[in-house]
Amino acid sequence: MYRPIPLRVRIAQACSVLVLLLSYQLSSLLPAEWAWEDGLIENAQVAVLLVGCLWAGFVALRRRGMPVATLALSAAPVWAVLVGRELSWGAVFFAPVGFDQAQPVYSSHELWYKPAVAPVILLMLAWSLSNAWRHRVDRLLRMIGAGCHRATFQIVLAVVAAVLSTGAEGHFALGLHLDAPRAEVWEELLELYAYSALVCAQFLALHRLQALPAVPIPAAPAA
């Protein structure tokens, strides 16, 4: 049965699209320094990702033993990996290895623990996928997708922002002629937008799942 979208939801969605469209204009107004590594925009990205990770952890602990906890536990390691990526695996906490046109350059290659980074990432993602498979998180996602179109809408916005961010990096032609500093600002703004949309989608999805009647956590069929 078709259910009309409430006016407040339509207004919120329209504002989300408007913010995405205005990001291009905003990129010409912000200082180029804000888009530098370990700059204001990237630090805002880290803050948003930490909110997503901490929220997933909070829900997993509070709703332990329920389906929503399974989904949250599968999401938390992904957020943690993204946080590490934006922090260059911790390189931003040390002195930059050099400067490029006054912009500090950080590299994880000089970190003493760099050889352990890739294995730890693989272990975290493998655990997340294993947890998702064992408890059939795909069923939960289909359940959420069928009843929470707002979360799906946020995911679509995140994908659009990610595609535009890739274009801003110059990986494919967007038909826009941007100088390097503005392209970098727009790219970082789009990443911030995409992360924010994903955090919003997670919040809506977990809220939707918590509102459903309590059911046993589904398990994957035996091999």
Short mmCIF file of C-alpha atoms in Angstrom, two decimals, residues 6 18 26 32-33 44 67 79 88 93 96 123 125 127 149 157 160 172 182 190-192 209:
data_model
loop_
_atom_site.label_atom_id
_atom_site.label_comp_id
_atom_site.label_asym_id
_atom_site.label_seq_id
_atom_site.Cartn_x
_atom_site.Cartn_y
_atom_site.Cartn_z
CA PRO A 6 4.96 13.37 5.25
CA LEU A 18 19.88 21.69 -1.79
CA LEU A 26 30.49 26.95 -1.20
CA ALA A 32 41.89 26.44 0.54
CA GLU A 33 43.61 25.73 3.86
CA ALA A 44 34.97 17.46 10.62
CA PRO A 67 18.83 -8.06 15.63
CA TRP A 79 33.36 3.25 10.65
CA SER A 88 46.26 8.56 7.55
CA PHE A 93 49.49 13.07 14.90
CA PRO A 96 54.52 16.25 8.40
CA LEU A 123 40.87 -8.73 10.30
CA LEU A 125 36.54 -6.19 7.93
CA TRP A 127 35.08 -10.08 11.35
CA HIS A 149 12.76 4.86 2.48
CA LEU A 157 22.68 11.01 -1.70
CA VAL A 160 25.92 10.77 -5.61
CA PHE A 172 36.67 11.55 -14.89
CA ARG A 182 38.85 24.85 -5.30
CA LEU A 190 31.56 16.21 -0.82
CA GLU A 191 33.29 13.59 1.33
CA LEU A 192 31.98 15.33 4.44
CA LEU A 209 14.94 -1.80 13.45
#
